Short mmCIF file of C-alpha atoms and ligand atoms in Angstrom, two decimals:
data_model
loop_
_atom_site.label_atom_id
_atom_site.label_comp_id
_atom_site.label_asym_id
_atom_site.label_seq_id
_atom_site.Cartn_x
_atom_site.Cartn_y
_atom_site.Cartn_z
CA MET V 1 0.19 -0.13 0.20
CA LYS V 2 1.15 3.48 -0.98
CA HIS V 3 1.21 6.22 2.09
CA THR V 4 1.29 9.70 1.32
CA THR V 5 2.09 12.55 3.93
CA ARG V 6 0.57 15.99 3.86
CA ASP V 7 3.47 17.28 1.35
CA GLU V 8 6.87 16.73 0.64
CA ARG V 9 8.30 18.91 3.57
CA THR V 10 6.89 16.28 6.24
CA LEU V 11 8.96 13.88 7.55
CA LEU V 12 7.17 12.41 10.01
CA GLU V 13 3.25 11.87 10.53
CA VAL V 14 1.06 10.85 13.79
CA LYS V 15 -2.75 9.80 12.54
CA HIS V 16 -4.76 8.64 15.32
CA LEU V 17 -2.50 6.75 16.93
CA LYS V 18 -3.32 5.00 19.72
CA LYS V 19 -1.10 2.96 22.52
CA HIS V 20 -4.16 0.89 25.45
CA PHE V 21 -2.65 -1.13 27.85
CA PRO V 22 -4.86 -4.02 29.16
CA ILE V 23 -5.91 -4.20 32.93
CA ARG V 24 -5.84 -7.61 33.67
CA LYS V 25 -7.61 -9.57 37.36
CA GLY V 26 -8.10 -12.88 39.33
CA PHE V 27 -6.14 -15.77 38.74
CA LEU V 28 -7.97 -16.30 35.00
CA ARG V 29 -5.79 -12.70 34.04
CA ARG V 30 -9.45 -11.81 32.89
CA LEU V 31 -9.65 -8.58 31.05
CA VAL V 32 -11.13 -5.63 32.81
CA GLY V 33 -10.21 -2.74 31.42
CA GLN V 34 -8.11 -0.55 29.46
CA VAL V 35 -5.52 1.92 29.75
CA LYS V 36 -5.47 4.28 27.44
CA ALA V 37 -2.45 6.01 27.41
CA VAL V 38 -2.34 7.22 23.69
CA ASP V 39 -5.97 7.59 22.46
CA GLY V 40 -6.26 9.19 18.81
CA VAL V 41 -3.29 11.05 18.55
CA SER V 42 -1.79 12.93 15.20
CA PHE V 43 0.75 15.32 14.79
CA TYR V 44 3.07 16.14 11.89
CA ILE V 45 6.67 17.24 11.80
CA ASN V 46 8.55 18.81 9.10
CA GLU V 47 12.42 18.29 8.17
CA GLY V 48 14.44 20.69 9.91
CA GLU V 49 11.58 21.58 12.28
CA THR V 50 11.03 20.49 16.15
CA LEU V 51 8.67 19.98 17.82
CA GLY V 52 7.52 19.74 21.49
CA LEU V 53 5.12 17.68 22.92
CA VAL V 54 3.98 18.91 26.23
CA GLY V 55 1.45 18.08 29.37
CA GLU V 56 1.49 17.27 32.57
CA SER V 57 3.64 13.80 34.00
CA GLY V 58 1.33 11.18 32.89
CA CYS V 59 -0.20 12.63 29.71
CA GLY V 60 1.17 9.80 27.43
CA LYS V 61 3.80 12.01 25.74
CA THR V 62 6.69 9.52 26.56
CA THR V 63 4.37 6.83 25.05
CA THR V 64 4.15 8.68 22.28
CA ALA V 65 7.67 8.79 21.27
CA ARG V 66 8.38 5.58 22.36
CA CYS V 67 5.67 4.08 19.94
CA ILE V 68 7.35 6.28 16.89
CA LEU V 69 10.91 4.33 17.64
CA ARG V 70 8.65 0.94 17.92
CA ALA V 71 10.45 0.59 21.32
CA LEU V 72 6.57 -0.12 22.11
CA ASP V 73 4.15 -2.09 19.34
CA PRO V 74 1.17 1.33 18.63
CA THR V 75 -2.76 -0.25 19.62
CA ALA V 76 -3.84 1.43 16.07
CA GLY V 77 -2.65 4.29 13.96
CA GLN V 78 -0.03 5.54 11.30
CA ILE V 79 3.67 6.23 12.07
CA LEU V 80 3.96 7.65 8.52
CA PHE V 81 7.69 8.52 7.98
CA ARG V 82 9.57 9.79 4.78
CA THR V 83 12.78 7.36 4.80
CA ALA V 84 16.40 8.80 3.11
CA SER V 85 15.48 7.00 -0.10
CA GLY V 86 12.40 9.35 -0.18
CA GLN V 87 9.88 6.31 0.07
CA VAL V 88 6.88 6.88 3.00
CA VAL V 89 6.65 3.72 5.25
CA ASP V 90 3.96 3.29 8.20
CA LEU V 91 6.03 2.09 11.02
CA ALA V 92 3.46 1.24 13.10
CA THR V 93 3.12 -1.36 11.10
CA LEU V 94 6.55 -2.81 9.24
CA PRO V 95 7.94 -6.15 10.12
CA GLU V 96 10.98 -5.71 12.46
CA ASN V 97 13.39 -7.24 9.63
CA GLU V 98 11.84 -3.76 7.33
CA LEU V 99 12.10 -1.80 10.49
CA ARG V 100 16.06 -2.80 11.58
CA PRO V 101 18.17 -1.12 8.48
CA LEU V 102 15.52 1.92 9.24
CA ARG V 103 16.82 2.66 12.55
CA ARG V 104 19.78 4.24 12.11
CA GLU V 105 17.41 7.08 10.80
CA MET V 106 15.69 7.68 14.30
CA GLN V 107 17.45 7.73 17.19
CA MET V 108 16.34 9.22 21.38
CA ILE V 109 18.07 11.01 23.34
CA PHE V 110 17.04 10.20 27.04
CA GLN V 111 16.26 12.08 29.98
CA ASP V 112 18.91 10.48 32.58
CA PRO V 113 21.95 10.83 31.19
CA PHE V 114 23.61 9.12 34.41
CA ALA V 115 21.07 5.94 33.59
CA SER V 116 21.42 5.18 30.41
CA LEU V 117 25.52 5.51 29.90
CA ASN V 118 26.90 1.78 30.76
CA PRO V 119 29.35 2.79 33.52
CA ARG V 120 31.21 -0.10 32.26
CA MET V 121 32.08 1.03 28.90
CA ASN V 122 34.68 3.94 28.09
CA LEU V 123 33.56 6.79 25.39
CA LEU V 124 35.40 4.90 22.66
CA ASP V 125 32.69 1.66 23.04
CA ILE V 126 29.61 3.73 23.88
CA VAL V 127 29.90 6.03 21.13
CA GLY V 128 31.29 3.15 18.65
CA GLU V 129 28.89 0.58 19.50
CA PRO V 130 26.38 1.72 17.25
CA LEU V 131 28.94 1.90 14.67
CA LEU V 132 30.21 -1.76 15.53
CA VAL V 133 26.36 -3.10 15.58
CA ILE V 134 24.68 -1.37 12.66
CA GLU V 135 27.24 -0.22 10.47
CA GLY V 136 29.39 -3.26 10.93
CA ILE V 137 32.71 -1.51 11.28
CA LYS V 138 35.02 -3.81 12.75
CA SER V 139 38.06 -2.18 12.90
CA ARG V 140 39.08 -0.96 15.94
CA LYS V 141 41.08 2.22 14.69
CA GLU V 142 38.16 3.14 12.19
CA ARG V 143 35.81 3.47 15.21
CA ALA V 144 38.05 5.79 16.85
CA GLU V 145 38.48 8.06 14.40
CA ARG V 146 34.68 8.25 13.64
CA VAL V 147 34.37 8.54 17.46
CA ALA V 148 37.10 11.44 17.72
CA GLU V 149 34.88 13.18 14.56
CA ILE V 150 31.54 12.85 16.48
CA LEU V 151 33.27 14.65 19.73
CA ARG V 152 34.15 16.90 18.41
CA LEU V 153 31.18 17.65 16.88
CA VAL V 154 29.87 17.37 20.58
CA GLY V 155 32.17 19.75 22.60
CA LEU V 156 34.39 17.16 23.74
CA ARG V 157 37.70 16.29 23.46
CA PRO V 158 38.58 12.95 21.69
CA GLU V 159 41.38 12.34 24.71
CA TYR V 160 38.69 12.05 26.67
CA MET V 161 37.97 8.39 24.36
CA GLN V 162 39.42 5.89 27.00
CA ARG V 163 37.20 7.45 29.81
CA PHE V 164 34.03 5.97 31.79
CA PRO V 165 31.22 8.13 32.22
CA HIS V 166 31.68 8.44 35.84
CA ALA V 167 34.64 10.86 34.95
CA PHE V 168 32.25 13.37 33.42
CA SER V 169 29.77 16.07 34.66
CA GLY V 170 25.89 16.02 33.97
CA GLY V 171 26.08 18.39 31.21
CA GLN V 172 28.31 16.11 29.19
CA ARG V 173 27.59 12.98 30.01
CA GLN V 174 24.63 14.37 27.91
CA ARG V 175 26.76 15.23 24.78
CA ILE V 176 27.76 11.84 25.08
CA VAL V 177 24.23 10.49 25.01
CA ILE V 178 24.19 13.04 22.06
CA ALA V 179 27.05 11.55 20.20
CA ARG V 180 25.40 8.20 20.41
CA ALA V 181 22.47 9.32 19.37
CA LEU V 182 24.21 11.48 16.18
CA ALA V 183 27.09 8.36 15.28
CA LEU V 184 24.79 6.99 12.65
CA HIS V 185 23.88 9.87 11.20
CA PRO V 186 20.04 10.11 12.08
CA ARG V 187 17.35 12.41 10.50
CA LEU V 188 15.02 12.22 13.36
CA VAL V 189 15.73 12.59 17.14
CA VAL V 190 13.47 12.06 19.25
CA ALA V 191 14.49 13.85 23.13
CA ASP V 192 12.56 12.82 25.88
CA GLU V 193 13.00 15.11 28.91
CA PRO V 194 16.55 15.37 27.36
CA VAL V 195 17.61 18.63 30.02
CA SER V 196 15.40 17.95 32.73
CA ALA V 197 18.21 16.16 34.78
CA LEU V 198 20.36 18.68 34.18
CA ASP V 199 21.35 22.00 36.75
CA VAL V 200 19.53 24.94 35.38
CA SER V 201 23.16 26.63 34.46
CA VAL V 202 24.25 23.79 32.18
CA GLN V 203 20.73 23.18 30.33
CA ALA V 204 21.03 26.13 28.21
CA GLN V 205 24.61 24.96 27.50
CA VAL V 206 23.29 21.32 25.96
CA LEU V 207 20.31 23.20 24.26
CA ASN V 208 22.19 25.53 22.37
CA LEU V 209 24.04 22.14 21.59
CA MET V 210 21.10 20.66 20.40
CA MET V 211 20.10 23.95 18.04
CA GLU V 212 23.63 24.53 16.73
CA LEU V 213 23.69 20.52 15.24
CA GLN V 214 20.41 20.82 13.83
CA GLN V 215 21.74 23.76 11.39
CA ARG V 216 24.72 21.76 11.07
CA LEU V 217 23.10 18.61 10.23
CA ASN V 218 19.66 19.34 8.97
CA LEU V 219 18.21 17.42 11.98
CA THR V 220 14.69 16.78 12.80
CA TYR V 221 13.78 17.38 16.50
CA LEU V 222 10.68 15.69 18.64
CA PHE V 223 11.46 17.18 21.79
CA VAL V 224 9.42 15.74 24.68
CA ALA V 225 8.89 17.84 27.41
CA HIS V 226 7.28 19.44 30.67
CA ASP V 227 9.46 22.62 31.47
CA LEU V 228 7.25 24.82 28.74
CA SER V 229 10.45 27.82 29.20
CA VAL V 230 12.62 25.19 27.63
CA VAL V 231 10.47 24.34 24.98
CA LYS V 232 10.02 28.30 23.99
CA HIS V 233 13.55 28.77 23.66
CA ILE V 234 14.08 25.31 21.33
CA CYS V 235 10.22 24.23 19.34
CA ASN V 236 8.92 25.68 15.96
CA ARG V 237 5.99 24.47 17.03
CA VAL V 238 3.91 22.89 20.01
CA ALA V 239 1.38 20.20 20.80
CA VAL V 240 -0.34 20.31 23.88
CA MET V 241 -1.56 16.54 25.40
CA TYR V 242 -4.12 15.89 27.98
CA VAL V 243 -4.68 12.10 29.12
CA GLY V 244 -3.44 10.73 26.55
CA LYS V 245 -4.84 13.36 23.20
CA LEU V 246 -3.58 16.40 21.72
CA VAL V 247 -5.97 19.63 22.85
CA GLU V 248 -3.79 21.89 21.31
CA THR V 249 -0.89 22.32 18.69
CA ALA V 250 0.19 25.56 16.91
CA PRO V 251 3.66 27.53 16.30
CA THR V 252 5.53 28.03 19.77
CA ASP V 253 4.77 31.72 19.77
CA GLU V 254 0.50 31.61 18.18
CA LEU V 255 0.61 28.93 21.60
CA PHE V 256 2.47 31.09 23.98
CA TYR V 257 0.84 34.50 23.06
CA HIS V 258 -2.77 33.39 22.23
CA PRO V 259 -3.57 30.52 23.37
CA LYS V 260 -7.16 28.63 22.36
CA HIS V 261 -7.15 25.82 24.48
CA PRO V 262 -8.15 26.63 28.68
CA TYR V 263 -5.16 23.84 30.07
CA THR V 264 -2.64 25.99 27.21
CA GLU V 265 -4.08 28.81 29.25
CA ALA V 266 -3.66 27.20 32.65
CA LEU V 267 -0.45 25.65 31.18
CA MET V 268 0.95 29.49 30.18
CA SER V 269 0.07 31.25 33.63
CA ALA V 270 2.24 28.98 35.27
CA VAL V 271 5.31 29.85 32.80
CA PRO V 272 7.94 32.62 34.46
CA VAL V 273 8.36 35.89 32.32
CA ALA V 274 11.93 37.75 32.89
CA ASP V 275 9.96 41.36 32.58
CA PRO V 276 9.49 42.07 36.67
CA ARG V 277 7.20 44.55 35.49
CA ILE V 278 4.72 42.06 33.67
CA ARG V 279 2.98 40.06 36.93
CA SER V 280 0.15 37.57 35.84
CA ALA V 281 -1.71 35.84 38.10
CA MET V 282 -1.54 31.65 37.84
CA ILE V 283 -4.89 29.96 37.09
CA PRO V 284 -4.86 27.33 39.53
CA LEU V 285 -6.30 23.94 37.85
CA GLU V 286 -8.78 22.81 40.58
CA GLY V 287 -8.88 18.53 41.05
CA ASP V 288 -6.15 16.06 39.82
CA VAL V 289 -5.66 14.41 36.61
CA PRO V 290 -8.07 12.01 35.49
CA SER V 291 -6.63 8.32 35.00
CA PRO V 292 -6.61 7.08 31.47
CA ALA V 293 -7.91 4.37 32.93
CA ASN V 294 -11.04 5.80 33.45
CA PRO V 295 -11.50 9.08 32.01
CA PRO V 296 -14.86 11.34 32.15
CA PRO V 297 -16.94 11.51 29.80
CA GLY V 298 -17.30 14.47 27.14
CA CYS V 299 -13.90 16.51 27.26
CA TYR V 300 -11.48 15.00 29.73
CA PHE V 301 -10.96 18.43 30.56
CA HIS V 302 -14.22 19.55 31.84
CA PRO V 303 -13.97 18.11 35.65
CA ARG V 304 -11.40 21.13 35.58
CA CYS V 305 -12.39 23.57 33.58
CA ARG V 306 -13.54 27.10 34.20
CA TYR V 307 -14.86 27.60 31.05
CA ALA V 308 -17.34 24.13 30.85
CA VAL V 309 -21.00 24.42 29.70
CA ASP V 310 -23.15 21.61 29.81
CA ILE V 311 -21.84 20.03 26.01
CA CYS V 312 -18.35 20.17 27.55
CA SER V 313 -19.53 16.64 29.38
CA GLN V 314 -21.07 15.22 27.34
CA GLU V 315 -18.80 15.07 24.07
CA ALA V 316 -15.46 14.73 23.16
CA PRO V 317 -14.69 18.10 21.22
CA ASN V 318 -12.83 17.28 17.96
CA LEU V 319 -9.23 18.36 17.26
CA GLU V 320 -9.97 21.24 14.74
CA GLU V 321 -8.06 23.67 12.83
CA ILE V 322 -9.33 27.15 13.51
CA GLU V 323 -6.69 28.79 12.40
CA ASP V 324 -3.90 29.12 9.75
CA ASN V 325 -2.01 25.66 11.27
CA HIS V 326 -3.22 26.52 15.01
CA PHE V 327 -5.48 23.06 15.76
CA VAL V 328 -7.55 22.98 19.19
CA ALA V 329 -9.79 20.67 20.43
CA CYS V 330 -12.95 22.59 22.79
CA HIS V 331 -16.34 23.03 22.08
CA ARG V 332 -15.84 27.23 23.19
CA ALA V 333 -12.37 27.64 20.91
CA HIS V 334 -14.15 30.06 18.81
CA GLU V 335 -15.68 32.31 21.54
CA LEU V 336 -13.14 32.41 24.55
CA LYS V 337 -10.51 35.33 25.06
CA LEU V 338 -8.00 33.27 26.36
CA ARG V 339 -4.71 34.93 28.35
CA GLY V 340 -1.50 34.10 26.82
CA ILE V 341 2.25 34.26 28.78
CA GLY V 342 2.62 37.07 31.02
CA GLY V 343 -0.93 38.02 29.80
FE1 LIG K 401 -13.41 23.69 28.90
FE2 LIG K 401 -15.40 22.50 27.63
FE3 LIG K 401 -13.46 23.48 26.26
FE4 LIG K 401 -13.54 20.90 27.37
S1 LIG K 401 -14.67 21.61 25.70
S2 LIG K 401 -11.53 22.88 27.56
S3 LIG K 401 -14.29 21.83 29.27
S4 LIG K 401 -14.48 24.54 27.71
#
């Protein structure tokens, strides 16, 4: 079957992606329910672009990222990817033998550089491992030359190649994680909270490095994060998730200054603004995030929404394009005048 994406610039297009986890109980492990961790998510990323995927913890953003890289098998939906040869494939259903050669084109940067590096391997082995396993470069000398080149690229000295992870600071370790992800010249990099485990002073350095590498290597990023200040710094567009669904996507400035969904408005009110003359009142979010195993009827946000009306608890709103490239899932998106960051 021939797949098509929204246009030629689209590197990744996710359509109606679902990932449900069964809940089983009793001796016979009877199916008693489903945790709908990701429930019908759709978005696209153009080549060379950074899309931020944001939301509170447990909203399904990491599960979405893991499905895209097929670390988890999706329950339903399509994950269309334009390969280096220009062919569009559906990663959601691709068998493992056809997926394997594509793995070099998609890499992941993990949140915790302390946990994601093997403490018993030196830098040469950590960064050189994908070169050995996937590219089949057996010569240690050739691998060392390639590793030295990659280390320079991420701002580490090639002389460090024989050292082990414990000899490096948190920021340097995240550079090593980035170096390993870039070893195979990927086109899509999925970064799952890549700076949240780092000190604030180091976060900016790593973000600037990621942006510089994007320019030099024409990388495309899916940037999963909960820190909106970080997202504002690095992303071209942002998608907001709530209980397994997308509630709003828009270009970054549009989303930050003119949100159209009440949940996004509440998130924006909590973002600190650098200007001391601006004092925006934080919008409190009452109640807890609903469980994806037992979400409320209608709009999942209605028990916490200060703009909710009758229809909100009866009908689930669809994600609709209400302005150019600005998609919102809210029954009242056209009429509400919401506050943006610092508003
Ligand atoms: Fe609030 Fe209703 Fe919009 Fe949901 S659909 S966000 S409850 S106004």
